[in-house]
Tab-separated table of C-alpha atoms and ligand atoms in Angstrom:
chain	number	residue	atom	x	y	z
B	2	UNK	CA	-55.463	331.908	9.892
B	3	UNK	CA	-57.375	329.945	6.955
B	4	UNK	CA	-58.695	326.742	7.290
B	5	UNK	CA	-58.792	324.099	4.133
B	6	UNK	CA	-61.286	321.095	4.357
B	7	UNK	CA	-59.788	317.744	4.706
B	8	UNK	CA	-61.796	317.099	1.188
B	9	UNK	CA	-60.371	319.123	-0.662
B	10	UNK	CA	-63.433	320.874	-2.291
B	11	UNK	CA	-64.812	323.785	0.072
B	12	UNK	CA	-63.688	327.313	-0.268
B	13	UNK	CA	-61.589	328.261	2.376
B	14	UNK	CA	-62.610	329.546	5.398
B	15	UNK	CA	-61.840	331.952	8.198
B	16	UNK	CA	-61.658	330.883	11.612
B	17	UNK	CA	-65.587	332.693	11.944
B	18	UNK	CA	-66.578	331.040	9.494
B	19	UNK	CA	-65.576	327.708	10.591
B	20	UNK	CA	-66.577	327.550	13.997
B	21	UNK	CA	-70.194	328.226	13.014
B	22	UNK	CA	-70.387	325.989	10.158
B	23	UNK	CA	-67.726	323.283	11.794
B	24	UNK	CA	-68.393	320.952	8.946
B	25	UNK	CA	-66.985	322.272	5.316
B	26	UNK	CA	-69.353	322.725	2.541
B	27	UNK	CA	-68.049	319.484	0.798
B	28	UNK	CA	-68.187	317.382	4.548
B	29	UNK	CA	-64.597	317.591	4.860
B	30	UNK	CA	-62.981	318.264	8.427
B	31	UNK	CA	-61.569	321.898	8.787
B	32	UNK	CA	-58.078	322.018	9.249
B	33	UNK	CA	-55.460	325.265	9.728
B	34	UNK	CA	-53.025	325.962	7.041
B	35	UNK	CA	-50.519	326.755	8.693
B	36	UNK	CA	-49.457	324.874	12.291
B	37	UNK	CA	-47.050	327.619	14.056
B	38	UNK	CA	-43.929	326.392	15.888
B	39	UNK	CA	-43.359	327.523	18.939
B	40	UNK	CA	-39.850	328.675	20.077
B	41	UNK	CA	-37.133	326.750	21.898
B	42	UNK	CA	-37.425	329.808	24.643
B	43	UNK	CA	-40.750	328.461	25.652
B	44	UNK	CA	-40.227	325.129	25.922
B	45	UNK	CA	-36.755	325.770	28.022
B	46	UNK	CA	-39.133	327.863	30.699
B	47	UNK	CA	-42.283	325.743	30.375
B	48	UNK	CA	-41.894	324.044	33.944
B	49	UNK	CA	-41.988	327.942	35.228
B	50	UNK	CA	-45.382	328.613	33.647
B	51	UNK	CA	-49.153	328.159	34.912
B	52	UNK	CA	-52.090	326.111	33.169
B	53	UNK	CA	-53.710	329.304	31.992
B	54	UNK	CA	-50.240	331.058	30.487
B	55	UNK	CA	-49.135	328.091	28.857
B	56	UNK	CA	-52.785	327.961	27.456
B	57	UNK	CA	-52.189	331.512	26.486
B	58	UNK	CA	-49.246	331.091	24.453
B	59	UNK	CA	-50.719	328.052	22.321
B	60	UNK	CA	-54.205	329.615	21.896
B	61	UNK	CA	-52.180	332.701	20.363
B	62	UNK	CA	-50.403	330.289	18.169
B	63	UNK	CA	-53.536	329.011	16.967
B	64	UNK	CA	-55.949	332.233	16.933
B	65	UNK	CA	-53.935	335.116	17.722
B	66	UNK	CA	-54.138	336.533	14.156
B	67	UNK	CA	-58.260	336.301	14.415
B	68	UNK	CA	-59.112	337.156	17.988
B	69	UNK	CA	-57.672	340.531	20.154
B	70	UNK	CA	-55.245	339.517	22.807
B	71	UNK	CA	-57.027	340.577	25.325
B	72	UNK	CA	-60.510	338.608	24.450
B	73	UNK	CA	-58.167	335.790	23.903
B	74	UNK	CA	-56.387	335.878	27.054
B	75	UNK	CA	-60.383	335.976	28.858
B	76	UNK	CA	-61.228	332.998	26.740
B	77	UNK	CA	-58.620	330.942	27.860
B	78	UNK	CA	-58.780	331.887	31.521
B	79	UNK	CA	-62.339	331.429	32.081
B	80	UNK	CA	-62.278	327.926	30.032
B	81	UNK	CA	-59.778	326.729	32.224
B	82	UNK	CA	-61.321	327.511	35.707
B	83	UNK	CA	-60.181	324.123	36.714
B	84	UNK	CA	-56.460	321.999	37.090
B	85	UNK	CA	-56.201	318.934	34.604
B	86	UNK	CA	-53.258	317.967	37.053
B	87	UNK	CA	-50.775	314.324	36.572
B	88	UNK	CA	-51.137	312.464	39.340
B	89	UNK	CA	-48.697	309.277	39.621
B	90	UNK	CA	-50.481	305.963	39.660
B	91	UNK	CA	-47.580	303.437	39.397
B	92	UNK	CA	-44.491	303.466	38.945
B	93	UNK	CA	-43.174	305.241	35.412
B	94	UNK	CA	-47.141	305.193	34.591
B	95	UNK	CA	-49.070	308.912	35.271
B	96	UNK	CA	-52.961	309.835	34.601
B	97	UNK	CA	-53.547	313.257	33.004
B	98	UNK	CA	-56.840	313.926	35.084
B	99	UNK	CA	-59.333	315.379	32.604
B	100	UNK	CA	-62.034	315.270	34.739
B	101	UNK	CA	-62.321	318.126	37.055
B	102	UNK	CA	-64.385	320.092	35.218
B	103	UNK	CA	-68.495	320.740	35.164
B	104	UNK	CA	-69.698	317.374	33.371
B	105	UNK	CA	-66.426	315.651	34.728
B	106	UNK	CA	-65.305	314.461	31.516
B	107	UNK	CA	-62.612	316.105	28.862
B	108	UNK	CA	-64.874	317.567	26.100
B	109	UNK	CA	-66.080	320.317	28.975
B	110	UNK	CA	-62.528	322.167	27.834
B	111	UNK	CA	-63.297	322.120	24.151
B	112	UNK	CA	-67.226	323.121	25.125
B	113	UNK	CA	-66.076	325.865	26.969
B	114	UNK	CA	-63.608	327.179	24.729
B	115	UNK	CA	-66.365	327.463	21.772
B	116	UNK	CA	-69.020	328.604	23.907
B	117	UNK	CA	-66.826	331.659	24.708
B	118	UNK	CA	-65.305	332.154	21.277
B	119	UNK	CA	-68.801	331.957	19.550
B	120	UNK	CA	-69.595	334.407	21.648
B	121	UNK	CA	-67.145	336.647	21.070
B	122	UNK	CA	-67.504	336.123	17.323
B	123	UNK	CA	-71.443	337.074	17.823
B	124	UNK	CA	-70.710	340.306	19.773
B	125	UNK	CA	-67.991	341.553	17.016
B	126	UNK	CA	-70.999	341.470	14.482
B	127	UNK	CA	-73.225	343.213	16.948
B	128	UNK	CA	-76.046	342.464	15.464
B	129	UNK	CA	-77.424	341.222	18.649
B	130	UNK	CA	-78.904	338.319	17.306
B	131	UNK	CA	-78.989	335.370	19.332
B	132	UNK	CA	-77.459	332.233	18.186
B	133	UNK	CA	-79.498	328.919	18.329
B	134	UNK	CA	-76.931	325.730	18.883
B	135	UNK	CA	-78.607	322.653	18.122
B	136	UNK	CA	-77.023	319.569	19.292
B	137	UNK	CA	-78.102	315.825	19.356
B	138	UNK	CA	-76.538	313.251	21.871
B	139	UNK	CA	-76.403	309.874	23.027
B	140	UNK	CA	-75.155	311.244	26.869
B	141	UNK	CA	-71.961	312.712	27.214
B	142	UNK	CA	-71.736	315.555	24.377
B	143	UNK	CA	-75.148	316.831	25.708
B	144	UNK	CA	-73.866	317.582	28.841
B	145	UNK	CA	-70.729	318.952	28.045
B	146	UNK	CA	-72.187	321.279	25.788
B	147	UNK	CA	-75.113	322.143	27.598
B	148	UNK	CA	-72.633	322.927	30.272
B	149	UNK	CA	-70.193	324.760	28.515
B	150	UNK	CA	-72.702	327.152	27.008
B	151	UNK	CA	-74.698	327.942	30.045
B	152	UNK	CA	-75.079	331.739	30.860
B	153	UNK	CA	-73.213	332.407	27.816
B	154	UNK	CA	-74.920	335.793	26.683
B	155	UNK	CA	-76.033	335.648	23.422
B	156	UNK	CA	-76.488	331.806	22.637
B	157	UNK	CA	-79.630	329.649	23.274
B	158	UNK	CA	-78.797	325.969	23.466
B	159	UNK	CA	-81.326	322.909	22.421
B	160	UNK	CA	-80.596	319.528	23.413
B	161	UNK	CA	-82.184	317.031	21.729
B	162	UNK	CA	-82.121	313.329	23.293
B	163	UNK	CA	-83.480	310.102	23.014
B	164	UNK	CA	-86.309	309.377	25.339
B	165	UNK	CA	-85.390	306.536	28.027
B	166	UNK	CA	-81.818	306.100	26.091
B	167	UNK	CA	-79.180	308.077	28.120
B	168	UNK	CA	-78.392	307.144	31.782
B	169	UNK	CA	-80.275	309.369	34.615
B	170	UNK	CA	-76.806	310.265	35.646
B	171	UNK	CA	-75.972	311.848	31.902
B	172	UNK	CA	-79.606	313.228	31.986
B	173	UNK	CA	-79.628	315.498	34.754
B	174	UNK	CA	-76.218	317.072	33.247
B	175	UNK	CA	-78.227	318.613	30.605
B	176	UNK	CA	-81.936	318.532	32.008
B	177	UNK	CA	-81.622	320.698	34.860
B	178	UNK	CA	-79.283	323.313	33.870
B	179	UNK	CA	-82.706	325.921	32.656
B	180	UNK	CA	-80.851	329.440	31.793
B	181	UNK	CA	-80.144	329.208	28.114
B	182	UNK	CA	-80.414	325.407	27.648
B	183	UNK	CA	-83.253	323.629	26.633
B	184	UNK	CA	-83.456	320.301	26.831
B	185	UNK	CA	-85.709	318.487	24.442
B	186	UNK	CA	-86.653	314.472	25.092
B	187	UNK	CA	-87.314	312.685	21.645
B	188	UNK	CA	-89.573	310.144	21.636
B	189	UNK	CA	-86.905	307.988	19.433
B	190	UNK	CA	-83.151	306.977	19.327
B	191	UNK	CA	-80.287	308.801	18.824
B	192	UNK	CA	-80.228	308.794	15.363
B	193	UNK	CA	-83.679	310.367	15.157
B	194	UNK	CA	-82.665	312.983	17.465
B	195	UNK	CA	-79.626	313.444	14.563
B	196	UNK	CA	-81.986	313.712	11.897
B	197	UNK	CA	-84.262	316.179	13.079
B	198	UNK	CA	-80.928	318.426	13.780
B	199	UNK	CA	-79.788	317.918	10.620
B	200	UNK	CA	-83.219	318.613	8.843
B	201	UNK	CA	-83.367	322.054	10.572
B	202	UNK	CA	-80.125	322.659	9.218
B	203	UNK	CA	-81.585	321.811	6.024
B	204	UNK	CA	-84.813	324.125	6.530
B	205	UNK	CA	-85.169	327.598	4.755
B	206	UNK	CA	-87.685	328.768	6.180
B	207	UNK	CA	-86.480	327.944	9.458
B	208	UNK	CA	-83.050	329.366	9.121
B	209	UNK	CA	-84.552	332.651	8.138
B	210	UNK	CA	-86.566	332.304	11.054
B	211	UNK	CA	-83.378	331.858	13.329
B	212	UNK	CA	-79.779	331.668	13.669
B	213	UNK	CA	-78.590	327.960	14.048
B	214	UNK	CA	-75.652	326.175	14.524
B	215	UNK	CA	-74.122	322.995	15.613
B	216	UNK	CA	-71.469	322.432	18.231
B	217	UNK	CA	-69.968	319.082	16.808
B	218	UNK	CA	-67.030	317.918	18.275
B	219	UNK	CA	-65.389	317.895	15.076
B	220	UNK	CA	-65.425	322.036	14.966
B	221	UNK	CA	-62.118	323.564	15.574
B	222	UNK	CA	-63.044	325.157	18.360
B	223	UNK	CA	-63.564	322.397	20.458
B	224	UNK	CA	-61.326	319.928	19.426
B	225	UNK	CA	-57.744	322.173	19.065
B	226	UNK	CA	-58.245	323.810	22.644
B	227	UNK	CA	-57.376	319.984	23.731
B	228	UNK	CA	-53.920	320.906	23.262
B	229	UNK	CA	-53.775	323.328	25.852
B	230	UNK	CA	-53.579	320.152	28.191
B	231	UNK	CA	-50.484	318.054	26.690
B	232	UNK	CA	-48.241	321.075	26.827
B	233	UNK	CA	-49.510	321.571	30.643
B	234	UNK	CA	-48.579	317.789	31.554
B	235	UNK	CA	-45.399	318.059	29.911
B	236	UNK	CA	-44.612	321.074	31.689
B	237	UNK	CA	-45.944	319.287	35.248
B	238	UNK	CA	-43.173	316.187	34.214
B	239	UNK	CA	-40.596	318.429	33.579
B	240	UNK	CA	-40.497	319.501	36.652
B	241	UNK	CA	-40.620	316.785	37.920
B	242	UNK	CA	-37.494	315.711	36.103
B	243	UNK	CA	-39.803	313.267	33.756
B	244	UNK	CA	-40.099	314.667	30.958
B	245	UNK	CA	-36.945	313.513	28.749
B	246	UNK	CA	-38.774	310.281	27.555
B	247	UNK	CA	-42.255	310.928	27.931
B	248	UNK	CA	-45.028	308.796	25.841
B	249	UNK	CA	-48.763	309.860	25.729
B	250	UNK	CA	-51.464	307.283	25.470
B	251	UNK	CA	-54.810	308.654	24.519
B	252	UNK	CA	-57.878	306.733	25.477
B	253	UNK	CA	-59.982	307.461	21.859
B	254	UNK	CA	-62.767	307.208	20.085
B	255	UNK	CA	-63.764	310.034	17.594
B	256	UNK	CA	-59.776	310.893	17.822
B	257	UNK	CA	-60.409	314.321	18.565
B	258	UNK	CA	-58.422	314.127	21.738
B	259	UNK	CA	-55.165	312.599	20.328
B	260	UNK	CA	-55.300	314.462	17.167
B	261	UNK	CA	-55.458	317.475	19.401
B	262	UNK	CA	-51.961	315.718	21.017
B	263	UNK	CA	-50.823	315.420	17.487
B	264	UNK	CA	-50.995	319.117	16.926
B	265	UNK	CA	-48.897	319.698	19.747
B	266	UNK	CA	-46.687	317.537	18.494
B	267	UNK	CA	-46.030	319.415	15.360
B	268	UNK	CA	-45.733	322.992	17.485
B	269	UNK	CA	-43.029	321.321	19.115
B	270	UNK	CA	-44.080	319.689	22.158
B	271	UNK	CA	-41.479	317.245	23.196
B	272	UNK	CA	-43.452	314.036	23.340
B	273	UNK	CA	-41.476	311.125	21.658
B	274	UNK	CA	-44.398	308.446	21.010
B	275	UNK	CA	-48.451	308.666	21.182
B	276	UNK	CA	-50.150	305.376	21.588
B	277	UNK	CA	-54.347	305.345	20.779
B	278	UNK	CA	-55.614	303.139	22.909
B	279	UNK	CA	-59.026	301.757	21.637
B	280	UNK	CA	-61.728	299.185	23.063
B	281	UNK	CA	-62.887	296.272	21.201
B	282	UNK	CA	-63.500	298.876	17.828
B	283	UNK	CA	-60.174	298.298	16.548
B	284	UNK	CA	-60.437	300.182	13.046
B	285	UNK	CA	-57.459	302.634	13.491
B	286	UNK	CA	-55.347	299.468	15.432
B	287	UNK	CA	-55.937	297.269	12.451
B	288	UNK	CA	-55.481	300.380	9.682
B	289	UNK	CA	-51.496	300.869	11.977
B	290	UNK	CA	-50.933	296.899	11.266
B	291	UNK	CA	-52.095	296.825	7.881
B	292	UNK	CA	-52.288	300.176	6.517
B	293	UNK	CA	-56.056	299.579	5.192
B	294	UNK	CA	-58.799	301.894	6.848
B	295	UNK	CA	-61.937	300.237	6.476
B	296	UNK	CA	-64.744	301.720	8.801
B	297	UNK	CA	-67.533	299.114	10.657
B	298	UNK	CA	-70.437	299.528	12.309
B	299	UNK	CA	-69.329	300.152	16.279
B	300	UNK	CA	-69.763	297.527	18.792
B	301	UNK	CA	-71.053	298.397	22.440
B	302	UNK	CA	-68.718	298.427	25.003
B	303	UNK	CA	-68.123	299.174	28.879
B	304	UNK	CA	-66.127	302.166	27.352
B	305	UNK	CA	-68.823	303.849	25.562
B	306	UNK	CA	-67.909	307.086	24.773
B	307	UNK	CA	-64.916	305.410	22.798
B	308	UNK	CA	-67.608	302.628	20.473
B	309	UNK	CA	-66.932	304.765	16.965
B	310	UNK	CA	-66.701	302.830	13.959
B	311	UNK	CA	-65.756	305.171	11.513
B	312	UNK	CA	-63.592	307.537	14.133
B	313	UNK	CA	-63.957	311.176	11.903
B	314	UNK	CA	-61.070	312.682	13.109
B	315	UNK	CA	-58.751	309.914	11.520
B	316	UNK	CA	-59.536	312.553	8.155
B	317	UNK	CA	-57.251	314.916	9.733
B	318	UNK	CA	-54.496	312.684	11.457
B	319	UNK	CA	-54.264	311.202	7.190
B	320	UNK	CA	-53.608	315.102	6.418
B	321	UNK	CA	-51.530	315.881	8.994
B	322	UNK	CA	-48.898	313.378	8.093
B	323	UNK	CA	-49.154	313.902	4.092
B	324	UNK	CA	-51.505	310.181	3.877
B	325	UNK	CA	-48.334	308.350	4.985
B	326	UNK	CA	-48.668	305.264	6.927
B	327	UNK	CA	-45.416	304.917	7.391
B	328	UNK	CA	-45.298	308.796	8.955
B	329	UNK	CA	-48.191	307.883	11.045
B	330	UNK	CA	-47.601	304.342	12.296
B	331	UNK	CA	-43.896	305.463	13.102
B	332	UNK	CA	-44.876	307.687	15.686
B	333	UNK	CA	-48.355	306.167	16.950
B	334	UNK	CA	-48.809	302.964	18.019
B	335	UNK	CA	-51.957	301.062	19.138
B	336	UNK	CA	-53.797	298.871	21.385
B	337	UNK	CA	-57.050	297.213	21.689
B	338	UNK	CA	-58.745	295.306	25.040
B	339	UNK	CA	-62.263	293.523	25.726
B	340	UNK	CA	-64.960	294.762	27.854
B	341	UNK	CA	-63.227	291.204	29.818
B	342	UNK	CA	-59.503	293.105	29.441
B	343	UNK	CA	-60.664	296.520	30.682
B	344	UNK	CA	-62.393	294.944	34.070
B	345	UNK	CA	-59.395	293.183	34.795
B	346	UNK	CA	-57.517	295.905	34.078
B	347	UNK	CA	-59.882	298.078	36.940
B	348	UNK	CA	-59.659	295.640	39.255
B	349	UNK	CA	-55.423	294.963	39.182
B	350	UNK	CA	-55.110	298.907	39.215
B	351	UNK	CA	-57.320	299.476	41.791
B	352	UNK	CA	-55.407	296.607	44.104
B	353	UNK	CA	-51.983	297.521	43.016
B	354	UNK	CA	-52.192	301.578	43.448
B	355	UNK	CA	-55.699	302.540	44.959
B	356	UNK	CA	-56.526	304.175	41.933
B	357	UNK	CA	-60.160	303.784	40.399
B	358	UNK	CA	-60.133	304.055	36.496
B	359	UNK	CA	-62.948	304.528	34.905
B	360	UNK	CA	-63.660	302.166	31.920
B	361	UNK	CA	-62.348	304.779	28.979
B	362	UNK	CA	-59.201	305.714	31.368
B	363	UNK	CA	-58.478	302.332	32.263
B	364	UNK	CA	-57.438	301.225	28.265
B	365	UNK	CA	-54.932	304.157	28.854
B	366	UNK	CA	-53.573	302.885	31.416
B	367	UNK	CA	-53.045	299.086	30.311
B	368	UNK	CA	-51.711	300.125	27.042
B	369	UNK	CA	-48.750	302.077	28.747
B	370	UNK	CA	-48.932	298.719	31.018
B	371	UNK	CA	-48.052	296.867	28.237
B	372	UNK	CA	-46.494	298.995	25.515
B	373	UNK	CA	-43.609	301.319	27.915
B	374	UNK	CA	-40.599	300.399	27.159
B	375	UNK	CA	-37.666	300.739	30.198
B	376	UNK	CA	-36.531	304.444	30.349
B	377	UNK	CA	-40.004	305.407	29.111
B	378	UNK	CA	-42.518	307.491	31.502
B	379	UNK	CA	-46.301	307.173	30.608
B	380	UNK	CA	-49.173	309.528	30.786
B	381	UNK	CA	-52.243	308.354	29.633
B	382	UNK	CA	-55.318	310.790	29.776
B	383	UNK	CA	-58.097	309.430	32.045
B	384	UNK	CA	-60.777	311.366	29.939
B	385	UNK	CA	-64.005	310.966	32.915
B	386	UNK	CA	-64.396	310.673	36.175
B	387	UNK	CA	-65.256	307.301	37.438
B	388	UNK	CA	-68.527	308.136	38.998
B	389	UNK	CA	-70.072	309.441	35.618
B	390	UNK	CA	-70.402	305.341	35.281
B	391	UNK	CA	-70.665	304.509	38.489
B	392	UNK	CA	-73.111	301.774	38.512
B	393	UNK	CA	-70.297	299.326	36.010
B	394	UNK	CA	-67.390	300.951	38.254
B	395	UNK	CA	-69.048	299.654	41.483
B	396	UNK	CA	-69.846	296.667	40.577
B	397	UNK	CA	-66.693	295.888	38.706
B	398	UNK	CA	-64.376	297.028	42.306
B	399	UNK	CA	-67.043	295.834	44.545
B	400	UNK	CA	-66.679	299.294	46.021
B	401	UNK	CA	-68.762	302.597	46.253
B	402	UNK	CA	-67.698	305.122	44.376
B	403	UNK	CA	-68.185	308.620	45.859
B	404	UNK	CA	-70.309	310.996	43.424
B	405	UNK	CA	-68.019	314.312	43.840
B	406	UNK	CA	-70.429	317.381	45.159
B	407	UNK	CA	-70.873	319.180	41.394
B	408	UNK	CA	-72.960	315.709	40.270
B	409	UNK	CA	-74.435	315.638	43.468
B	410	UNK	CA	-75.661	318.923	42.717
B	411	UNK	CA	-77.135	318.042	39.468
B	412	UNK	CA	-78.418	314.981	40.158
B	413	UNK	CA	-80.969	316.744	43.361
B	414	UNK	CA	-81.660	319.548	40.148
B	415	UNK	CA	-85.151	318.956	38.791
B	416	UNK	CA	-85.717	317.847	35.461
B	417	UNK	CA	-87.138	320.073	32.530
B	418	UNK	CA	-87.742	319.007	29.384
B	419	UNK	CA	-90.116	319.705	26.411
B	420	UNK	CA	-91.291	316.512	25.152
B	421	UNK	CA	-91.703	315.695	21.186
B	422	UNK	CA	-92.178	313.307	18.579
B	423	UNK	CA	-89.765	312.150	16.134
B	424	UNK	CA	-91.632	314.140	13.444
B	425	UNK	CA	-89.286	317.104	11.828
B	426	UNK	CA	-92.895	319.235	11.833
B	427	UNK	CA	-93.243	319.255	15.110
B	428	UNK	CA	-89.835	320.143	15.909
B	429	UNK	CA	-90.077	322.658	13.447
B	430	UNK	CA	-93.808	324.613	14.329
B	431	UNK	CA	-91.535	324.558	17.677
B	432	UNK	CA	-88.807	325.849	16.892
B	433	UNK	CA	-91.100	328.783	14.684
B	434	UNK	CA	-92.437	329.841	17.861
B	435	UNK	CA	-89.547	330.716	19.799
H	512	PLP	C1	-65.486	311.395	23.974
H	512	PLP	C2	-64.775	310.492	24.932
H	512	PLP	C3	-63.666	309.707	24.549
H	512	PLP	C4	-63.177	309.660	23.128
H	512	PLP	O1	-62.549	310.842	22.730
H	512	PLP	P1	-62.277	311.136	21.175
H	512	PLP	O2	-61.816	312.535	21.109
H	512	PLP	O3	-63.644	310.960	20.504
H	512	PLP	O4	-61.311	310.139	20.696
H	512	PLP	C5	-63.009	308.945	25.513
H	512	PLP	N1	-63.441	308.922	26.784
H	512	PLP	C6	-64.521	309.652	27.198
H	512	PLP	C7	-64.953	309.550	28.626
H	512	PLP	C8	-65.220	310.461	26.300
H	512	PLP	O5	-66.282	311.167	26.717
């Protein structure tokens, strides 16, 4: 498979050569040229199938012309050591739990999946030079990634965070992991931590020093690996008998996640409607009522993972459907709450049904809430755990959320991490010496 850039003005890349460069020469989003169909046959059996062989068959669809069948078939299985199960929450209205994996939170399925396929891209060369993954977060990516590449042979991961910025609940996910993962503490904000990533990109010297790359969410390894989930839930409603009318709501930010959906879509997965369901940044809701994208600075919200103001992934959903808004706001629709919206919405699902959303999960759920229309059945994706916010989730439900055993663990882990300044020399005479 080739893959173009969304710009238009990169050479054309294999799938190698994408995943370790995930952005295109000219900044433009890597997309596949071709999207392979999958047959009526597999559809008509789905119900019949497991997670992992329904993963199987759309991972082959996607890389089975790049990767051996049988490295592929590992990949898969040992990304998806855990369920992403539907569980009913009210009436026609079902959660696709994302959440049951290491960092409790979606993107450890896309980390995973790269982390592995890196890997196996590194031991085909066999040059037996290790790989150096830089990444820069605000919380959540650190962790996932962190996680997703630990004990992977081959790869050294360095996390680079701002110092006093991420919640000690995020921190321990990536602090106390050792292995392969380094965690580095800035002593700055985010975007400091993304500049000094992006200067070492930008070194010589350094990159002859050392192989680096980044493990951005936009990289096709991590963000088409989300469709291995939407076929699975279809294939759980189906046999349930629910699958005949079935809309998917996907809590979003970056729109990774749904335009992982949306690639379903076009293999053939039967969903008839996708709704993005956004918090108060409400640049792809207002670009569906008025056809006009026009990025903005992202507010804070309760949802966090979900304040983008310029969501990158919207570059490929424009492709996808030949820059047609009439293509794309025919089959997606949108919806937008308040931080004031999404508590209320937390508090009347959590008295009606027992069931705790967390803040990202619970605009999911109250755009189905609002948006199904009768004969419709709703999954929305609830895309963390509630205790990875626990402190806004308890006091919201005056309740105590129970931290599940693998963030317990974490959380008694002790903390490592190399302190340095925001200075691109330092990080660089450290980087030298490893
Ligand atoms: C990253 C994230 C999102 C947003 O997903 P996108 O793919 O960026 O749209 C939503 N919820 C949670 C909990 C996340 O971590």
């Amino acid at each position: 498979m080739k893959y173009y850039s969304t710009n238009g003005k990169a050479p054309i890349a294999d799938l190698h050569k994408a995943v370790v460069k995930g952005l295109a020469e000219d900044r433009g989003l890597y997309m596949p040229e071709r999207i392979n169909k999958l047959p009526q046959e597999f559809f008509d059996n789905i119900e019949k199938m497991s997670f992992q062989e329904i993963a199987y068959t759309v991972a082959s669809a996607f890389f089975g012309e790049d990767v051996d069948p049988d490295a592929l078939h590992d990949i898969v299985y040992d990304t998806l050591a855990f369920d992403c199960p539907v569980v009913n929450v009210k009436d026609n209205i079902y959660t696709l739990e994302l959440f049951h994996g290491p960092t409790l939170a979606f993107k450890d399925v896309g980390a995973r999946f790269m982390a592995r396929l890196l890997q196996y891209f590194i031991k085909k060369e066999n040059n037996h030079k290790q790989v150096n993954v830089l990444v820069a977060t605000s919380g959540d990516t650190g962790s996932a990634v962190a996680n997703g590449f630990l004990g992977v042979e081959g790869i050294h991961v360095y996390v680079l965070y701002p110092k006093g910025k991420v919640s000690p609940i995020q921190e321990c996910q990536f602090t106390t992991l050792g292995k392969n993962i380094t965690a580095i503490e800035v002593d700055g904000v985010f975007d400091d931590c993304q500049a000094l990533v992006k200067n070492a990109f930008m070194d010589a010297e350094l990159n002859a020093h050392m192989k680096l790359t980044s493990a951005n969410s936009i990289n096709v390894a991590r963000f088409l690996p989300q469709a291995f989930y939407y076929f699975n839930a279809y294939a759980r409603m189906k046999e349930q008998g629910k699958a005949d009318n079935l809309v998917m709501c996907v809590p979003s930010g970056n729109f990774g996640n749904i335009c992982a959906a949306l690639f379903g879509h076009e293999m053939g997965l039967p969903i008839k409607r996708f709704i993005a369901a956004n918090n108060a940044n409400d640049i792809f809701y207002k670009y569906l009522q008025t056809g006009q994208y026009e990025p903005k600075p992202s507010k804070q919200t309760l949802a966090n993972a979900m304040d983008v103001g310029d969501p990158s992934n919207f570059a490929r959903i424009y492709d996808l459907y030949g820059k047609s808004h009439a293509k794309i706001s025919a089959l997606i629709s949108g919806a937008t709450y308040t931080d004031e919206q999404i508590r209320e919405t937390m508090r009347e699902c959590y008295k009606a049904s027992g069931y705790i959303l967390d803040p990202h999960g619970a605009c999911g759920y109250q755009a189905l809430a609002d948006g199904l229309q009768p004969g419709e059945v709703g999954v929305f994706c609830e895309t963390a755990h509630p205790a990875k916010f626990k402190e806004k989730v308890d006091e919201i439900l005056g309740i105590d959320v129970t931290i599940p055993e693998r963030l317990a663990a974490f959380m008694r882990g002790e903390k490592q991490s190399v302190a340095m300044s925001k200075d691109f020399a330092d990080f660089k005479a450290y980087l030298m010496k490893q």
